[in-house]
Amino acid sequence: MIESILRFSVERRYLTLSFIFVLIGLGVWSYQRLPIDAVPDITNVQVQINTQAPGYSPLEAEQRITYPVETALAGLPNLSYTRSLSRYGLSQVTVVFEDGTDIYFARNLIDERLGAIKNDLPPGLEPEMGPIATGLGEIFTYTVEALPGAVKADGTPYDATALREVQDWIIEPQLALVPGIVEINTIGGFAKQYHVTPDPRKLLVFDVTLDDVSQALRNNNNNRGAGYIEHNGEQLLVRSPGQLQTITDIEQVVVKIVDGSPVRVADIAEVAIGKELRSGAATRNGVETVVGTAMMLMGANSRAVARDLAIKLEEIESSLPEGVRVDTVYDRTTLVDKAIATVKKNLLEGALLVIAVLFVLLGNIRAALITAAVIPLSMLATVFGMVKTGVSANLMSLGALDFGLIVDGAVIIVENATRRLAEAQASDNSKLERKERLWLVFEATNEVIRPSLFGVLIITVVYIPLFTLTGVEGKMFQPMAATVVMALLAALVLSLTVVPASVAVFMTGRVSEKENRAIVAAKSLYRPLLSWVLRLRWGIISGATILVFASSWLATTLGSEFVPQLDEGDITVQALRVTGTGLEQSVAMQEMLERRIRSFPQVDKVLAKVGTAEVATDPMPPNVVDNFVILKPRSEWPNPKLPKDELLQELEEALEEVPGNNYEITQPIEMRFNELISGVRADLGIKVFGDDLEQLLASAEAILAVLNDIEGSADARVEQVDGLPMLSVHPDRMAISRYGLTVDDVQDFVATAIGGESVGLIYEGDRRFELVVRLPENVRRDVKHLHELPVPLPEGGYAPLSELATLVIAPAPSQISRENGKRRVVVMANVRGRDLGSFVAETKQRVTAEVKLKAGYWLDYGGTFEQLASASQRLSLVVPVTFAIIIVILVVALGSLKDALIIFTGVPLALTGGVLALWFRDMPLSISAGVGFIALSGVAVLNGLVMLAFIRDRWHVSGVLVQTKSDTAS
């Protein structure tokens, strides 16, 4: 079959060469559709279920929402595990499915289960699934700001509420239409509301209750249709508009008739534009702002979507009110372009280096150009394959391409064909006829195609272990292996078809093969060295054996990590404050913190997200702040050569001077990856499982003490699960029964007075804003006098709240985390100045020895080391099997087990160089380095196969010559 392909390629050479144009067309077409990102998306198949539960404490959210939802989801097909978080006013359950599960199938299953338990949840609560996005979905962030001196149409300056209105009703609807966008998540500012705030004294004077106010507003805020009337042949539609439209309309609503006189809303309450009870805020450079984050649909092209967003944002600016601007803070395109620029630089330099070497070694310009053409053609074919298989272009998938391997088969074919053509012309000293040239090229290719085929087969087999990886490590390394294999197969096809045809067409005229000066110089050095090595062969073998054993020992001292850290350029500083810190206080503390960060000349801007955004994809309490530190280009740094690690150390030391914060410094994507991998935002998370929160916290504190005493531990902390100050209003059942009230009556009164009650909507064109009734701010915040609030009685009159309930301020759990239906508390730590593998090993050993857990409590270790352990375990099983397959291939190729083993000795010898390189650079042994070693072993086997095959051929020729001389003499 191979011979038939070769014959067809040479004889139908022009048809074969036309294949090049088809390949170029397919490659260019595919490149325009190739998904491009900085790193592989390792997000597992997961769905978030968020339930907003205003007023529910963490314990209540867990009992009434989280637990029923988790129970309902148990037994779903392809379910891997669940984890959940219950905070004040929020329940979030994250459902993780097995790899390969269709996300839409998974969401449909969850939707069915949620529909079945709707009646089991408290009335008015509606679980909602999060957006169809991945951990890398947050690709674009911008701020909405007002220029100094800018005013609204009514002459008042822009405030946080007005900017939020611009974001919600002008910017967000337009950005949501960009293809590939699944959600625009907003944080900061205040959602505009119309507030009716009754004065408690006036309520008493007019004998009006909060419920009277709410009911009156509901009854006076509606449009009603009344059918139609046939009149003089026309159809008249009948409607009765009664929708409230302005503040004046609201003020004129009659609440009650007292002594024949109407009591209007204006008589008892103030009506104004108010602020929502928000769960999150945002600041930029210490000033409160409104932040929008665009979330990409799963599977979309991040570079293309981010580019379209930037273009759309420029178009939107013309529709913004005068004095309002939108400024991009984070654009994934920047990181992607940096990563792709790195890949392009490496690939271009590699290609140029290979081409230069080809010119030097082949000594024939035409032969070198034919061989070099395999590089771009195979890349175009690879791009086509990547598009068809859904592999994105990133640092991992493209960074592993080796052009030396790609052109290896072409070099062998071109070199042999050139040699045969030169020998044929030298023998008869005349120009070859076309048929002779075609036959020689065919024979020359057929002679060496077997080693080329076996070489590609060996390299392909070497990458088999990477295809066996699963989970996060599989998502990271399988695309790389697939890309390399596609490139090698494309190069092999080109070597069988295009390369022989090109030699036959373009290698016309006189063809000479002579060694250039570089080869002559290399041989002059290599020949005596080879002679010396052959004389001392046993000493060389012994030395090589000692070197292998020494390197094996050295490898055990290198330490280990999952993958080397990608420098994203920007920094994330997570500030953690005392549990219970209010949102306003956190925003106030940001001014000092961000001023300190911006004092560094390397910092361009600082963006902070406080608490939880509108869509709770990343729920945080108000005392936790994510500070995104955007750095200037290195060319603008005072010292462009300053290592980033030193900058981080200086930043950490400076931030320690800012009181009231603990810090965790990482990078935006790295932080999200850590959270996606194990549910925690650190390199290592030690999860303590059990039932009692106090016991869980005690065990976690004991583990933290051990962690702080281990070298390399940084940012060690226990997740904040307690200390949330809570004002509880405990109804006195005996007292409320005497007054003819129920517990619901008291709870409804407190909920409306403090939290507010939504009683309808106010429409302004297509904009809609809530109409809310609640007490004035000065009354709501006066904790000392809340017990004096008058509670209306069924028979008329009022009773102070203190007679009906007890008000207690006491600490409560701030959050309750669960995993697979069991409560947990996590101890987190980052690792600095030490490899992750040895750190985790020492941590496990010391925690086991020094921390004693009660019966019914256990530990689980999460973080990136899990992927390191999983990948290492799988590779330790698959790699030996792969090497055995390679030996079998070598035996088939050579027909000798001894020769196969001789070739295979090149593998451990080659790996010694890699181990020494890591040791010299003080780098730990990572899975990425292991993948490089796997590829290196394939190259070593391929080189050994070529050399041994050549030695065997020469040996055979020498034996024939000796036999011929012997026969002649006899």
Coordinates of C-alpha atoms in Angstrom, one line a residue, residues 10-11 13 417 420-425 427-444 503-505 507-509:
V10 CA 5.6 10.4 -8.2
E11 CA 3.9 9.5 -11.4
R13 CA 3.3 14.6 -9.4
A417 CA 16.8 11.1 -3.0
R420 CA 20.8 8.8 -5.4
L421 CA 20.3 11.5 -8.0
A422 CA 23.9 12.8 -7.5
E423 CA 25.4 9.3 -7.7
A424 CA 23.4 8.5 -10.9
Q425 CA 24.6 11.6 -12.6
S427 CA 28.2 7.5 -12.9
D428 CA 27.4 8.5 -16.5
N429 CA 28.3 12.2 -16.2
S430 CA 25.1 13.2 -18.0
K431 CA 21.7 14.8 -17.3
L432 CA 19.0 12.3 -16.3
E433 CA 15.9 11.8 -18.4
R434 CA 12.6 12.5 -16.8
K435 CA 11.6 8.8 -16.5
E436 CA 15.0 8.0 -14.9
R437 CA 14.7 10.8 -12.4
L438 CA 11.2 9.7 -11.4
W439 CA 12.3 6.1 -11.0
L440 CA 15.3 7.1 -8.9
V441 CA 13.1 9.3 -6.6
F442 CA 10.6 6.5 -6.2
E443 CA 13.4 4.0 -5.3
A444 CA 15.1 6.4 -3.0
V503 CA 11.9 16.3 -5.6
A504 CA 10.9 14.8 -8.9
V505 CA 9.6 18.1 -10.3
M507 CA 15.4 18.7 -8.5
T508 CA 16.2 18.9 -12.2
G509 CA 19.5 19.7 -13.9

